[in-house]
GROMACS .gro file of C-alpha atoms in nm:
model
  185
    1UNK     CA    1   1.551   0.955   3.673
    2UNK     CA    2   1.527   0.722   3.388
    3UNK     CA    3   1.226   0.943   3.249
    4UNK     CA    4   1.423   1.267   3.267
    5UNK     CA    5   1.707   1.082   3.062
    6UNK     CA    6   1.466   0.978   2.832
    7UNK     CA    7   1.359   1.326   2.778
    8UNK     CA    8   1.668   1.511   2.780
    9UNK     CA    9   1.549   1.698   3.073
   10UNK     CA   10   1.605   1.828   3.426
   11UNK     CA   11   1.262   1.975   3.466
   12UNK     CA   12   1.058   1.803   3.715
   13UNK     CA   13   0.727   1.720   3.612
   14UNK     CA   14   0.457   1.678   3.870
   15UNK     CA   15   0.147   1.404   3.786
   16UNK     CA   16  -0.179   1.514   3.930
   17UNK     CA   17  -0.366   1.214   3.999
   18UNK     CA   18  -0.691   1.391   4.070
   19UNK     CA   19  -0.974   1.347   3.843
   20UNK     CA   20  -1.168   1.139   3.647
   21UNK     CA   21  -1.042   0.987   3.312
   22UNK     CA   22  -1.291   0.870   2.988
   23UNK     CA   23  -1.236   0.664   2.786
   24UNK     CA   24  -1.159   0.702   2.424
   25UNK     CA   25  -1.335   0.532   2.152
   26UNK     CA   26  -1.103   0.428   1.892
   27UNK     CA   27  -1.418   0.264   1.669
   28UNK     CA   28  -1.442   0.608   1.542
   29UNK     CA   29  -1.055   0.620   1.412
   30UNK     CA   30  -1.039   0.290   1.207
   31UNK     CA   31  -1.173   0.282   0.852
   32UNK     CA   32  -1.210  -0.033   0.735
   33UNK     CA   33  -1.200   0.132   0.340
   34UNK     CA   34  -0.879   0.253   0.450
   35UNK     CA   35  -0.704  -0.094   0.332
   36UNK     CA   36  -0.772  -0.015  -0.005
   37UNK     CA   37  -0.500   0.286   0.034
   38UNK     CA   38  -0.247   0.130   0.242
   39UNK     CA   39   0.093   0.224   0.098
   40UNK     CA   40   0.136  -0.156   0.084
   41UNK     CA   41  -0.187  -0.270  -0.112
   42UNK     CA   42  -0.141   0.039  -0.299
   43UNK     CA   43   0.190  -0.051  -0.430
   44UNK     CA   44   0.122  -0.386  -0.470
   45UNK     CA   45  -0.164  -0.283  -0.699
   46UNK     CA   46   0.073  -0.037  -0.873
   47UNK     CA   47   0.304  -0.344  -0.972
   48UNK     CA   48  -0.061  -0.528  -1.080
   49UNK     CA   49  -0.103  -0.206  -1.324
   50UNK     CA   50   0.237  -0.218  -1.430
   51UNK     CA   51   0.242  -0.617  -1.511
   52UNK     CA   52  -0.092  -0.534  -1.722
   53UNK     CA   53   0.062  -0.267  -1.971
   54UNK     CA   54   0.363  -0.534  -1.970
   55UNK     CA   55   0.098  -0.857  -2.106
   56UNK     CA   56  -0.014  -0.569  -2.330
   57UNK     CA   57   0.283  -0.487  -2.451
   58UNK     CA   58   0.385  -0.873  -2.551
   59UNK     CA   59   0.107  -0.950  -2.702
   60UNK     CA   60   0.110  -0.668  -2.900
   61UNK     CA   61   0.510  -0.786  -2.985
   62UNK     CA   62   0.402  -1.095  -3.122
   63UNK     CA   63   0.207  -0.972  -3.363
   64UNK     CA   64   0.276  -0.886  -3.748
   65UNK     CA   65   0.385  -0.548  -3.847
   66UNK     CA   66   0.275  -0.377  -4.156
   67UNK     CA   67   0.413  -0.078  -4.291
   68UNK     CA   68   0.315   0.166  -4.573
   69UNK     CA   69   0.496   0.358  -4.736
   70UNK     CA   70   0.434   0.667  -5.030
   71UNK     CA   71   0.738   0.868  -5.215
   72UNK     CA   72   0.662   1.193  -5.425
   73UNK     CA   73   0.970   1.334  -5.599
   74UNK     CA   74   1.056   1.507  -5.883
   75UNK     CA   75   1.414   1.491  -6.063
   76UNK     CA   76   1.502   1.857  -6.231
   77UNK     CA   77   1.785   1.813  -6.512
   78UNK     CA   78   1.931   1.593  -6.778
   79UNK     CA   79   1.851   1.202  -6.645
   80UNK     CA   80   1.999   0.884  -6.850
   81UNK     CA   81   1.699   0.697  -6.971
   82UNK     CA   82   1.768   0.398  -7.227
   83UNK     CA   83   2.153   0.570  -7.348
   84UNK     CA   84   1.978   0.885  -7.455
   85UNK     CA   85   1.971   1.275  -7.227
   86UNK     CA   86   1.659   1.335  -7.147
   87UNK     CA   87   1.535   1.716  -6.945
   88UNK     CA   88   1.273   1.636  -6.692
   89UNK     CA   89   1.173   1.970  -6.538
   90UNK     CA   90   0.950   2.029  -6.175
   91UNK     CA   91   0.664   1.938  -6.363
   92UNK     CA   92   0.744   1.568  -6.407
   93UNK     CA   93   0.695   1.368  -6.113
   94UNK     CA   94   0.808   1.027  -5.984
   95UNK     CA   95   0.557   0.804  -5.770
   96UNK     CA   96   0.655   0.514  -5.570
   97UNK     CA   97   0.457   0.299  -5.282
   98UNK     CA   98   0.634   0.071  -5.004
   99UNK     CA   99   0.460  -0.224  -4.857
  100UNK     CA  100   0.591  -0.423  -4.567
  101UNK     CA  101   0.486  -0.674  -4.372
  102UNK     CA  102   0.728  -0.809  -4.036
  103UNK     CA  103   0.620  -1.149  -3.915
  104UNK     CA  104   0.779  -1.218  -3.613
  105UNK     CA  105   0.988  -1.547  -3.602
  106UNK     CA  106   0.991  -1.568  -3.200
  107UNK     CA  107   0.621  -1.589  -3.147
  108UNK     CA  108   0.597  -1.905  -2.938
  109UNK     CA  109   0.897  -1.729  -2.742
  110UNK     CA  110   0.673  -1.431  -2.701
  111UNK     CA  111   0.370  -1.605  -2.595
  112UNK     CA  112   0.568  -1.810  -2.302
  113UNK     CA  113   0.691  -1.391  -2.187
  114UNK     CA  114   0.314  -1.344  -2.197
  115UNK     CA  115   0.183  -1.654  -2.003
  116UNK     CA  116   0.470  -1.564  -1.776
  117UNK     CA  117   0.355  -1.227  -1.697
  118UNK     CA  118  -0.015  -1.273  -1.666
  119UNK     CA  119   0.094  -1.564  -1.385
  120UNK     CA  120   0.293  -1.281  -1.230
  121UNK     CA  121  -0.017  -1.060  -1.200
  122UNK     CA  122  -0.232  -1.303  -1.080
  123UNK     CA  123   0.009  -1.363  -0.795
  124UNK     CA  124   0.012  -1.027  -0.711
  125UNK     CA  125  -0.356  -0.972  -0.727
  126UNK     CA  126  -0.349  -1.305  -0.498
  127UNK     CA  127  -0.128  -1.095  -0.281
  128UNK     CA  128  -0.317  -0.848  -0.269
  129UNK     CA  129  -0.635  -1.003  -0.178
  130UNK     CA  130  -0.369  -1.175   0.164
  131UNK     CA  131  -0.269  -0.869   0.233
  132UNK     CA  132  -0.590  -0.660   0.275
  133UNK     CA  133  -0.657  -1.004   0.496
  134UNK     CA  134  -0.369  -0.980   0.696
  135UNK     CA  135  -0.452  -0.637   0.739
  136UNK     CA  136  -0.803  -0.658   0.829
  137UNK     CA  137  -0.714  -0.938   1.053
  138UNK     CA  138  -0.468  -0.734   1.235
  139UNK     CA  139  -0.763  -0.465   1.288
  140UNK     CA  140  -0.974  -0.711   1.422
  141UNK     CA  141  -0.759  -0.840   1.673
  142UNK     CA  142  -0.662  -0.461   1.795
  143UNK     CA  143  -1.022  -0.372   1.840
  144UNK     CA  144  -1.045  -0.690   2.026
  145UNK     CA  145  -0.764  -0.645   2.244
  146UNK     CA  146  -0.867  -0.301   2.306
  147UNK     CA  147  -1.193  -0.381   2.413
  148UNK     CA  148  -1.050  -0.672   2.640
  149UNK     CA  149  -0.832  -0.367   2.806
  150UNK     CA  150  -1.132  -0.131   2.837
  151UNK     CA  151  -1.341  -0.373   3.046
  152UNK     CA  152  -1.041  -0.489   3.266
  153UNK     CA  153  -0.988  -0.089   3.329
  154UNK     CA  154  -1.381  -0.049   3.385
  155UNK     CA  155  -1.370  -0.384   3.594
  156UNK     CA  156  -1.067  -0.197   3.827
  157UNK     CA  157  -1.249   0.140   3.833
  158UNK     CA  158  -1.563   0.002   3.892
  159UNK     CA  159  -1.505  -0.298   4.120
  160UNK     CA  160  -1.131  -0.286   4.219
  161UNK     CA  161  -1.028   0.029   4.340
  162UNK     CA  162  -1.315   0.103   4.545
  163UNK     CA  163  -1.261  -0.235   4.702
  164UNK     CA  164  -0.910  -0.184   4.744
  165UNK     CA  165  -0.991   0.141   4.900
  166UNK     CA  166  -1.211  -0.044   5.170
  167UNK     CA  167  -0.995  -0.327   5.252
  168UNK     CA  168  -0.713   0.027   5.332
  169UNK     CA  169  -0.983   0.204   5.530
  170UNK     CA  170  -1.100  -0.104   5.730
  171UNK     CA  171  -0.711  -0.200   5.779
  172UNK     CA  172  -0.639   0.154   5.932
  173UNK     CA  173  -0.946   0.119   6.124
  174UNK     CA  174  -0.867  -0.181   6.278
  175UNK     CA  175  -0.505  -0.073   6.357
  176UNK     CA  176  -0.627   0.219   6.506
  177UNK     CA  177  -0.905   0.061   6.726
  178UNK     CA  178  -0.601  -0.200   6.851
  179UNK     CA  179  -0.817  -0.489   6.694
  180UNK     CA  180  -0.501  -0.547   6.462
  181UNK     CA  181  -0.103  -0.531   6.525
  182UNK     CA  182   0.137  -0.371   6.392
  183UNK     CA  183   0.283  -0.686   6.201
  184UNK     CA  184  -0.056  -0.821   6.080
  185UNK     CA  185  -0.151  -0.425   5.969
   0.00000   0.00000   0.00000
C-alpha cells in the first residue's frame, strides 16, 4: 500500500515475473570527455577566464598613460591682441597640441592586486585539475560497483536460483514420498 501512496494511485499494478531479463551495459553511457563540460568544471573554468581578463586588466592599470591631444579653431571678429582691435576672419586659424603623460603613483599597490589575482587563478586551475579527479574517481568507483553487482546477479541467476529451485523440488519430494515431516519440510 505504501507503493500506491507513493504514486498517488489506487490502480493496482500487476508484476509479471515471467521472462528473461539482460543486462544493460552502462560502459556505453559514460564519457570520460564528458568532465571537461561538467557544469562544475565548466564554471570553475569560467571564474579561471574571468580572473585572467582581471590580471590583464591590473597590469594594464599600472601602467603610464599618455594622451594626445590636437585643437583647430578659428576666432571670427574683433580680438584684443597687445591693446590694439584686431579683425581675424574664418580664414585665420589657431593651432594648439596637448601632451600628457599619467604615471601612476600606486604601482607597487597595483602589482600586489596583480600577484593576488594570478594566485587566485592558479588555485582555481588547481581546483579544477581536483575536481575533474574527484570526478573521474567517482566514475571509476560506479563502474566498479556496477560490475561487482552484475556478477553477484549473474552468480544468483546462474548458480543460485537454479539451486534454490532444487533444494524446493527435492524438499517437496521428500515431503511427499513421507521421507520428511511436516516440521522438518
Amino acid at each position: 500500500s505504501s507503493f500506491y501512496q507513493l504514486l498517488n494511485t489506487s490502480q493496482r499494478y500487476k508484476i509479471d515475473s515471467i521472462g528473461s531479463y539482460n543486462t544493460m551495459s552502462i560502459l556505453s553511457l559514460i564519457d570520460i570527455s564528458y568532465l571537461n563540460t561538467h557544469p562544475l568544471v565548466s564554471s570553475l573554468l569560467q571564474e579561471a577566464k574571468i580572473l585572467d581578463s582581471s590580471v590583464k586588466v591590473t597590469k594594464l592599470e599600472g601602467l603610464p598613460d599618455f594622451t594626445l591631444g590636437y585643437n583647430n579653431q578659428s576666432l571670427i571678429g574683433f580680438q584684443d591682441v597687445n591693446g590694439s582691435n584686431l579683425f581675424y576672419g574664418g580664414n585665420k586659424r589657431f593651432h594648439s597640441i596637448n601632451v600628457n603623460v599619467a604615471i601612476p603613483l600606486t604601482y607597487s599597490s597595483t602589482k600586489a592586486k596583480q600577484k593576488s589575482l594570478e594566485y587566485k587563478k592558479q588555485s582555481i586551475e588547481a581546483e579544477v585539475l581536483n575536481t575533474k579527479l574527484i570526478l573521474s574517481t567517482q566514475i571509476d568507483n560506479t563502474l566498479k560497483q556496477y560490475n561487482k553487482d552484475l556478477l553477484q546477479y549473474e552468480y544468483y541467476k546462474t548458480n543460485a536460483v537454479p539451486n534454490s529451485e532444487e533444494i524446493v523440488n527435492a524438499a517437496n519430494l521428500g515431503y511427499q514420498t513421507g521421507d520428511v515431516n511436516y516440521i522438518e519440510y
